[in-house]
């Protein structure tokens, strides 16, 4: 219902002034992929698929006044049967040439490519590193303040966002309340550095297996079950990034850490480095990424008061609710982009995943894509 009110209000803002100019543009990613043998990666299998990462989007915007702009982005994803949803829907007020205030459903400023995450045409790869960018908080229902200025030869860009998010994850619902994110970015000619910190009150619900395990644990230790349950717990997100772009060649890297200390959730670290060269219409690149949430079992101190047989009986449930969230792997990708037209890019990408915990997670994926904007 909240999203309906938001969409209705935005639609009224878009159509109210009869003389206002309405701008319509969009983008699309047509992506095909196939893995080798019985591998599975990013939703692709050994049967070629054209819907898993394909999408189509329209963005409509209008100047409500000299300082107020209404924007809505409608997006249809192939892996959701191309059902159309509001990805963004917001009103933006330009206070002055340095400050803008945006309210509604906005992109959470977590990553280097957050603002253009779905716009494949704007990137050299087919998709941003999945282990890092696939988080449930990429969109935020709330308010964001953008501030930009210059300090000497440095361009400074600050963003602060506050609101809530809710997304499906692990077959359940992950919700974040009182979410606050602060991003700082500084650019000097070809060099850019950024940092981000975020905090939220997070709740994970609707996962039958986890609820059953926690219920079993609570019969022996209610405090342990409450410790492991992810219910209104403080989650933190932090990250840093560096980009060097000399136009004919570039290199970029990001590192992020996500932690929800008082819960079964295992700390996650993600890292990537990417580099490429631009030669005419061609952009070959290579990307290396790592993801690690393989950590020690949490909450074992709650078991120490119990006799050894009881500890042994509880340990499988305590460990089981956590190990399903643990993963450790690295991925190496080689990609090439060819700019067919000013608004059309053709891409191919070969990805090799090496799973450090389970060789069944090893996979090789070949993808190809057509990205365009209009």
CSV table of C-alpha atoms in Angstrom, one decimal:
chain,number,residue,atom,x,y,z
A,1,UNK,CA,0.0,0.0,0.0
A,2,UNK,CA,2.9,2.4,0.8
A,3,UNK,CA,4.3,1.8,-2.6
A,4,UNK,CA,0.9,2.5,-4.2
A,5,UNK,CA,0.7,5.8,-2.4
A,6,UNK,CA,4.2,6.7,-3.6
A,7,UNK,CA,3.5,5.7,-7.2
A,8,UNK,CA,0.2,7.6,-7.2
A,9,UNK,CA,1.7,10.7,-5.7
A,10,UNK,CA,4.5,10.7,-8.2
A,11,UNK,CA,2.2,10.1,-11.1
A,12,UNK,CA,0.2,13.2,-10.1
A,13,UNK,CA,3.3,15.2,-9.9
A,14,UNK,CA,4.3,14.0,-13.4
A,15,UNK,CA,1.0,15.0,-15.1
A,16,UNK,CA,-0.2,18.0,-13.1
A,17,UNK,CA,1.5,20.9,-15.0
A,18,UNK,CA,0.0,20.8,-18.5
A,19,UNK,CA,2.9,22.8,-19.9
A,20,UNK,CA,5.6,20.9,-18.1
A,21,UNK,CA,8.0,19.0,-20.4
A,22,UNK,CA,7.9,15.2,-19.8
A,23,UNK,CA,11.2,13.4,-20.7
A,24,UNK,CA,11.2,9.7,-21.5
A,25,UNK,CA,14.3,7.6,-21.9
A,26,UNK,CA,15.3,4.1,-21.2
A,27,UNK,CA,17.7,1.2,-21.4
A,28,UNK,CA,17.8,-2.5,-22.0
A,29,UNK,CA,20.1,-5.4,-21.3
A,30,UNK,CA,19.6,-8.5,-23.5
A,31,UNK,CA,21.8,-11.1,-21.9
A,32,UNK,CA,22.3,-14.8,-22.9
A,33,UNK,CA,24.4,-17.3,-21.0
A,34,UNK,CA,25.4,-21.0,-20.7
A,35,UNK,CA,27.6,-22.9,-18.3
A,36,UNK,CA,29.9,-25.8,-19.0
A,37,UNK,CA,28.8,-29.4,-18.0
A,38,UNK,CA,26.3,-29.4,-15.0
A,39,UNK,CA,27.6,-26.1,-13.6
A,40,UNK,CA,25.3,-23.4,-12.3
A,41,UNK,CA,26.2,-19.8,-11.8
A,42,UNK,CA,24.2,-16.5,-11.5
A,43,UNK,CA,21.0,-18.5,-12.3
A,44,UNK,CA,22.5,-19.9,-15.6
A,45,UNK,CA,22.8,-23.6,-16.3
A,46,UNK,CA,24.2,-25.8,-19.1
A,47,UNK,CA,21.1,-24.9,-21.2
A,48,UNK,CA,21.4,-21.5,-22.8
A,49,UNK,CA,19.1,-18.9,-21.2
A,50,UNK,CA,18.2,-15.4,-22.4
A,51,UNK,CA,16.0,-14.2,-19.5
A,52,UNK,CA,17.9,-14.6,-16.3
A,53,UNK,CA,19.8,-11.2,-16.5
A,54,UNK,CA,17.8,-9.5,-19.3
A,55,UNK,CA,15.8,-6.4,-18.5
A,56,UNK,CA,14.0,-3.5,-20.0
A,57,UNK,CA,13.4,-0.1,-18.3
A,58,UNK,CA,11.7,3.2,-19.0
A,59,UNK,CA,12.4,6.4,-17.0
A,60,UNK,CA,10.0,9.3,-17.0
A,61,UNK,CA,10.8,12.6,-15.5
A,62,UNK,CA,9.3,16.1,-15.5
A,63,UNK,CA,10.1,19.5,-14.0
A,64,UNK,CA,7.3,20.2,-11.6
A,65,UNK,CA,8.8,23.7,-11.0
A,66,UNK,CA,12.2,25.4,-11.5
A,67,UNK,CA,13.6,23.4,-8.6
A,68,UNK,CA,11.3,20.4,-8.2
A,69,UNK,CA,11.6,17.3,-10.5
A,70,UNK,CA,9.6,14.1,-10.4
A,71,UNK,CA,11.1,10.9,-11.7
A,72,UNK,CA,9.9,7.4,-12.1
A,73,UNK,CA,11.7,4.3,-13.4
A,74,UNK,CA,9.7,1.3,-14.5
A,75,UNK,CA,11.8,-1.9,-14.8
A,76,UNK,CA,10.9,-5.4,-16.0
A,77,UNK,CA,13.3,-8.3,-15.3
A,78,UNK,CA,13.5,-11.5,-17.3
A,79,UNK,CA,13.9,-13.6,-14.2
A,80,UNK,CA,10.7,-12.2,-12.9
A,81,UNK,CA,8.7,-12.9,-16.0
A,82,UNK,CA,9.2,-9.3,-17.1
A,83,UNK,CA,6.6,-8.1,-14.6
A,84,UNK,CA,6.8,-4.3,-14.5
A,85,UNK,CA,7.7,-2.7,-11.1
A,86,UNK,CA,8.7,0.8,-9.9
A,87,UNK,CA,12.5,0.5,-9.4
A,88,UNK,CA,12.7,4.2,-8.5
A,89,UNK,CA,10.0,6.8,-7.8
A,90,UNK,CA,11.0,10.1,-6.2
A,91,UNK,CA,10.8,13.8,-6.1
A,92,UNK,CA,14.0,15.8,-6.1
A,93,UNK,CA,14.3,19.4,-4.9
A,94,UNK,CA,17.4,21.4,-6.0
A,95,UNK,CA,18.1,23.7,-3.1
A,96,UNK,CA,21.0,25.4,-4.8
A,97,UNK,CA,23.9,24.5,-7.1
A,98,UNK,CA,25.4,22.4,-4.4
A,99,UNK,CA,22.6,20.7,-2.5
A,100,UNK,CA,19.7,18.5,-3.7
A,101,UNK,CA,17.1,16.7,-1.6
A,102,UNK,CA,15.4,13.6,-2.9
A,103,UNK,CA,12.5,11.8,-1.3
A,104,UNK,CA,10.7,8.5,-2.3
A,105,UNK,CA,12.2,5.3,-3.5
A,106,UNK,CA,15.9,6.0,-4.3
A,107,UNK,CA,19.0,4.1,-5.0
A,108,UNK,CA,21.0,3.5,-1.9
A,109,UNK,CA,24.6,4.9,-2.4
A,110,UNK,CA,26.5,1.8,-1.3
A,111,UNK,CA,28.8,1.2,-4.3
A,112,UNK,CA,30.8,2.9,-7.0
A,113,UNK,CA,28.2,1.8,-9.6
A,114,UNK,CA,25.0,2.0,-7.5
A,115,UNK,CA,23.4,4.8,-9.5
A,116,UNK,CA,23.9,2.9,-12.8
A,117,UNK,CA,23.7,-0.6,-11.5
A,118,UNK,CA,21.1,-1.9,-14.0
A,119,UNK,CA,22.4,0.2,-16.9
A,120,UNK,CA,24.7,-2.3,-18.6
A,121,UNK,CA,25.6,0.2,-21.4
A,122,UNK,CA,27.4,2.4,-18.8
A,123,UNK,CA,29.8,-0.4,-17.7
A,124,UNK,CA,32.6,-2.3,-19.3
A,125,UNK,CA,31.4,-5.7,-17.9
A,126,UNK,CA,28.1,-7.5,-18.4
A,127,UNK,CA,27.2,-7.2,-14.7
A,128,UNK,CA,28.9,-5.8,-11.6
A,129,UNK,CA,30.6,-8.3,-9.3
A,130,UNK,CA,27.8,-10.3,-7.9
A,131,UNK,CA,29.2,-11.2,-4.5
A,132,UNK,CA,29.6,-7.6,-3.7
A,133,UNK,CA,26.7,-5.9,-5.4
A,134,UNK,CA,23.9,-8.5,-4.8
A,135,UNK,CA,22.6,-7.1,-1.5
A,136,UNK,CA,19.0,-6.6,-0.3
A,137,UNK,CA,19.5,-2.9,0.4
A,138,UNK,CA,20.2,-1.5,-3.1
A,139,UNK,CA,17.0,0.6,-3.0
A,140,UNK,CA,15.7,2.7,-0.1
A,141,UNK,CA,12.3,4.1,0.7
A,142,UNK,CA,13.2,7.4,2.3
A,143,UNK,CA,15.2,10.6,1.8
A,144,UNK,CA,18.6,11.3,0.3
A,145,UNK,CA,20.7,14.5,0.4
A,146,UNK,CA,23.4,15.1,-2.2
A,147,UNK,CA,26.1,17.7,-1.7
A,148,UNK,CA,28.8,18.6,-4.2
A,149,UNK,CA,31.5,21.2,-4.1
A,150,UNK,CA,35.2,21.9,-5.1
A,151,UNK,CA,38.2,22.2,-2.8
A,152,UNK,CA,41.0,23.4,-5.0
A,153,UNK,CA,41.4,20.9,-7.8
A,154,UNK,CA,39.4,18.3,-6.0
A,155,UNK,CA,35.7,17.6,-6.6
A,156,UNK,CA,33.9,16.5,-3.4
A,157,UNK,CA,30.6,14.6,-3.5
A,158,UNK,CA,28.7,13.7,-0.3
A,159,UNK,CA,25.5,11.6,0.0
A,160,UNK,CA,23.5,10.9,3.0
A,161,UNK,CA,20.4,8.6,2.9
A,162,UNK,CA,17.8,7.6,5.5
A,163,UNK,CA,14.9,5.2,5.3
A,164,UNK,CA,13.7,1.6,5.1
A,165,UNK,CA,14.1,-1.4,2.8
A,166,UNK,CA,12.5,-4.8,2.4
A,167,UNK,CA,13.5,-7.5,0.0
A,168,UNK,CA,13.3,-11.3,-0.4
A,169,UNK,CA,16.4,-13.2,0.5
A,170,UNK,CA,17.2,-16.9,1.3
A,171,UNK,CA,13.5,-17.6,0.7
A,172,UNK,CA,12.4,-15.2,3.4
A,173,UNK,CA,12.0,-11.5,3.9
A,174,UNK,CA,14.9,-9.2,4.9
A,175,UNK,CA,13.9,-5.8,6.3
A,176,UNK,CA,15.9,-2.9,7.4
A,177,UNK,CA,14.5,0.0,9.5
A,178,UNK,CA,16.2,3.2,10.5
A,179,UNK,CA,18.7,2.7,7.7
A,180,UNK,CA,21.3,5.4,7.5
A,181,UNK,CA,24.1,5.5,4.8
A,182,UNK,CA,26.8,8.1,4.4
A,183,UNK,CA,29.1,8.2,1.3
A,184,UNK,CA,32.0,10.5,0.6
A,185,UNK,CA,33.7,10.7,-2.8
A,186,UNK,CA,36.7,12.8,-3.9
A,187,UNK,CA,37.9,13.1,-7.5
A,188,UNK,CA,41.1,14.7,-8.8
A,189,UNK,CA,41.4,14.5,-12.6
A,190,UNK,CA,41.9,10.8,-13.3
A,191,UNK,CA,41.9,9.7,-9.7
A,192,UNK,CA,38.8,8.9,-7.5
A,193,UNK,CA,38.5,7.6,-4.0
A,194,UNK,CA,35.3,6.9,-2.0
A,195,UNK,CA,34.2,5.6,1.3
A,196,UNK,CA,30.8,4.5,2.6
A,197,UNK,CA,29.4,3.6,6.0
A,198,UNK,CA,25.8,2.4,6.7
A,199,UNK,CA,23.8,1.1,9.7
A,200,UNK,CA,20.3,-0.4,10.0
A,201,UNK,CA,18.0,-2.3,12.3
A,202,UNK,CA,17.6,-5.6,10.5
A,203,UNK,CA,15.1,-8.5,10.7
A,204,UNK,CA,15.0,-11.7,8.7
A,205,UNK,CA,11.8,-13.7,8.8
A,206,UNK,CA,9.9,-16.3,6.9
A,207,UNK,CA,12.5,-19.0,6.5
A,208,UNK,CA,10.9,-22.2,7.8
A,209,UNK,CA,14.2,-24.2,8.2
A,210,UNK,CA,15.8,-21.4,10.3
A,211,UNK,CA,12.7,-20.9,12.5
A,212,UNK,CA,12.6,-24.7,13.2
A,213,UNK,CA,16.2,-24.8,14.2
A,214,UNK,CA,15.9,-21.8,16.4
A,215,UNK,CA,12.8,-23.3,18.0
A,216,UNK,CA,14.7,-26.5,18.8
A,217,UNK,CA,17.6,-24.5,20.3
A,218,UNK,CA,15.2,-22.4,22.4
A,219,UNK,CA,13.9,-25.5,24.2
A,220,UNK,CA,17.4,-25.8,25.8
A,221,UNK,CA,18.6,-22.2,25.8
A,222,UNK,CA,16.3,-19.3,25.1
A,223,UNK,CA,19.1,-16.8,25.4
A,224,UNK,CA,21.1,-18.6,22.7
A,225,UNK,CA,18.1,-18.8,20.4
A,226,UNK,CA,17.5,-15.0,20.9
A,227,UNK,CA,21.1,-14.3,20.2
A,228,UNK,CA,21.1,-16.2,17.0
A,229,UNK,CA,17.7,-14.9,15.8
A,230,UNK,CA,18.0,-12.0,13.4
A,231,UNK,CA,15.4,-9.7,14.8
A,232,UNK,CA,15.8,-6.0,15.0
A,233,UNK,CA,19.6,-6.4,15.2
A,234,UNK,CA,22.1,-3.7,14.3
A,235,UNK,CA,23.7,-4.4,10.9
A,236,UNK,CA,26.7,-2.4,9.6
A,237,UNK,CA,28.0,-1.8,6.1
A,238,UNK,CA,31.4,-0.3,5.3
A,239,UNK,CA,33.4,0.0,2.2
A,240,UNK,CA,36.2,1.8,0.3
A,241,UNK,CA,36.9,2.2,-3.4
A,242,UNK,CA,39.6,3.6,-5.7
A,243,UNK,CA,39.4,4.3,-9.5
A,244,UNK,CA,42.2,5.4,-11.8
A,245,UNK,CA,41.0,6.3,-15.3
A,246,UNK,CA,43.5,7.6,-17.9
A,247,UNK,CA,40.9,7.1,-20.7
A,248,UNK,CA,43.0,4.7,-22.7
A,249,UNK,CA,43.3,2.4,-19.7
A,250,UNK,CA,41.7,2.1,-16.3
A,251,UNK,CA,41.8,0.2,-13.1
A,252,UNK,CA,39.3,0.2,-10.2
A,253,UNK,CA,38.7,-1.7,-7.0
A,254,UNK,CA,36.2,-1.9,-4.1
A,255,UNK,CA,36.2,-3.6,-0.7
A,256,UNK,CA,33.1,-4.0,1.5
A,257,UNK,CA,32.3,-5.5,4.9
A,258,UNK,CA,28.8,-6.4,6.1
A,259,UNK,CA,28.3,-7.5,9.7
A,260,UNK,CA,25.3,-8.3,12.0
A,261,UNK,CA,27.1,-9.2,15.2
A,262,UNK,CA,24.3,-10.5,17.5
A,263,UNK,CA,22.7,-13.0,15.0
A,264,UNK,CA,23.5,-16.2,13.1
A,265,UNK,CA,24.5,-14.0,10.2
A,266,UNK,CA,28.2,-14.5,9.3
A,267,UNK,CA,30.4,-11.5,8.6
A,268,UNK,CA,30.8,-11.0,4.8
A,269,UNK,CA,33.8,-9.4,3.1
A,270,UNK,CA,33.9,-8.8,-0.7
A,271,UNK,CA,36.6,-7.4,-2.9
A,272,UNK,CA,37.3,-6.9,-6.6
A,273,UNK,CA,39.9,-5.4,-8.8
A,274,UNK,CA,39.2,-4.7,-12.5
A,275,UNK,CA,41.4,-3.3,-15.2
A,276,UNK,CA,41.0,-2.7,-19.0
A,277,UNK,CA,42.2,-0.7,-22.0
A,278,UNK,CA,40.2,1.3,-24.5
A,279,UNK,CA,41.3,1.0,-28.2
A,280,UNK,CA,38.8,2.7,-30.5
A,281,UNK,CA,35.5,0.9,-30.2
A,282,UNK,CA,37.0,-2.0,-28.3
A,283,UNK,CA,37.3,-2.4,-24.5
A,284,UNK,CA,38.9,-5.6,-23.3
A,285,UNK,CA,39.1,-6.1,-19.5
A,286,UNK,CA,39.8,-8.6,-16.7
A,287,UNK,CA,38.2,-8.7,-13.3
A,288,UNK,CA,39.2,-10.7,-10.2
A,289,UNK,CA,36.8,-10.9,-7.2
A,290,UNK,CA,36.7,-12.6,-3.9
A,291,UNK,CA,33.9,-13.3,-1.4
A,292,UNK,CA,34.3,-14.7,2.2
A,293,UNK,CA,31.7,-15.4,4.8
A,294,UNK,CA,33.4,-18.5,6.2
A,295,UNK,CA,33.9,-17.7,9.8
A,296,UNK,CA,33.9,-19.3,13.2
A,297,UNK,CA,30.6,-20.6,14.6
A,298,UNK,CA,29.0,-18.0,16.8
A,299,UNK,CA,27.3,-18.4,20.2
A,300,UNK,CA,29.3,-21.3,21.4
A,301,UNK,CA,29.9,-19.6,24.7
A,302,UNK,CA,26.2,-20.1,25.5
A,303,UNK,CA,26.8,-23.8,25.5
A,304,UNK,CA,29.6,-23.9,28.1
A,305,UNK,CA,27.2,-24.2,31.2
A,306,UNK,CA,25.7,-27.4,29.8
A,307,UNK,CA,27.0,-30.9,30.3
A,308,UNK,CA,29.1,-32.3,27.4
A,309,UNK,CA,26.3,-34.6,26.1
A,310,UNK,CA,23.9,-31.6,25.9
A,311,UNK,CA,26.5,-29.5,24.1
A,312,UNK,CA,27.0,-32.3,21.6
A,313,UNK,CA,23.3,-32.5,21.0
A,314,UNK,CA,22.8,-28.8,20.5
A,315,UNK,CA,25.9,-28.2,18.4
A,316,UNK,CA,24.5,-29.5,15.1
A,317,UNK,CA,21.5,-27.1,15.3
A,318,UNK,CA,23.7,-24.1,16.3
A,319,UNK,CA,26.2,-24.8,13.5
A,320,UNK,CA,23.5,-25.8,11.0
A,321,UNK,CA,21.6,-22.5,11.1
A,322,UNK,CA,24.9,-20.7,10.4
A,323,UNK,CA,26.8,-22.8,7.9
A,324,UNK,CA,24.1,-22.3,5.2
A,325,UNK,CA,25.1,-18.7,5.2
A,326,UNK,CA,28.8,-19.4,4.9
A,327,UNK,CA,30.7,-19.2,1.6
A,328,UNK,CA,34.2,-18.6,0.3
A,329,UNK,CA,35.1,-18.3,-3.4
A,330,UNK,CA,37.0,-16.3,-6.0
A,331,UNK,CA,36.0,-15.5,-9.5
A,332,UNK,CA,38.1,-14.5,-12.5
A,333,UNK,CA,36.4,-12.9,-15.6
A,334,UNK,CA,37.6,-11.8,-19.0
A,335,UNK,CA,35.3,-9.5,-20.9
A,336,UNK,CA,35.3,-7.5,-24.1
A,337,UNK,CA,33.0,-4.7,-25.2
A,338,UNK,CA,32.5,-3.3,-28.7
A,339,UNK,CA,30.6,0.0,-29.2
A,340,UNK,CA,28.5,-0.8,-32.2
A,341,UNK,CA,26.7,2.6,-32.2
A,342,UNK,CA,26.7,5.6,-30.0
A,343,UNK,CA,24.0,4.0,-27.9
A,344,UNK,CA,24.6,0.3,-28.4
A,345,UNK,CA,27.3,-1.9,-27.0
A,346,UNK,CA,28.0,-5.6,-27.7
A,347,UNK,CA,29.7,-7.6,-25.0
A,348,UNK,CA,31.1,-11.1,-24.3
A,349,UNK,CA,32.4,-12.4,-20.9
A,350,UNK,CA,33.9,-15.6,-19.7
A,351,UNK,CA,33.7,-16.3,-16.0
A,352,UNK,CA,35.4,-18.9,-13.9
A,353,UNK,CA,34.4,-19.5,-10.3
A,354,UNK,CA,36.5,-21.4,-7.8
A,355,UNK,CA,34.6,-22.5,-4.6
A,356,UNK,CA,37.0,-22.9,-1.7
A,357,UNK,CA,34.4,-24.8,0.5
A,358,UNK,CA,32.6,-27.1,-2.0
A,359,UNK,CA,34.0,-28.1,-5.4
A,360,UNK,CA,30.4,-28.5,-6.5
A,361,UNK,CA,30.3,-24.7,-6.5
A,362,UNK,CA,33.0,-24.5,-9.2
A,363,UNK,CA,31.6,-23.2,-12.5
A,364,UNK,CA,32.5,-21.8,-15.8
A,365,UNK,CA,30.0,-19.4,-17.5
A,366,UNK,CA,30.0,-17.8,-20.9
A,367,UNK,CA,27.7,-14.8,-21.4
A,368,UNK,CA,27.0,-12.4,-24.2
A,369,UNK,CA,25.0,-9.2,-24.2
A,370,UNK,CA,23.5,-6.3,-26.1
A,371,UNK,CA,23.2,-3.2,-24.1
A,372,UNK,CA,21.5,-0.1,-25.4
A,373,UNK,CA,20.1,3.2,-24.2
A,374,UNK,CA,17.5,5.5,-25.8
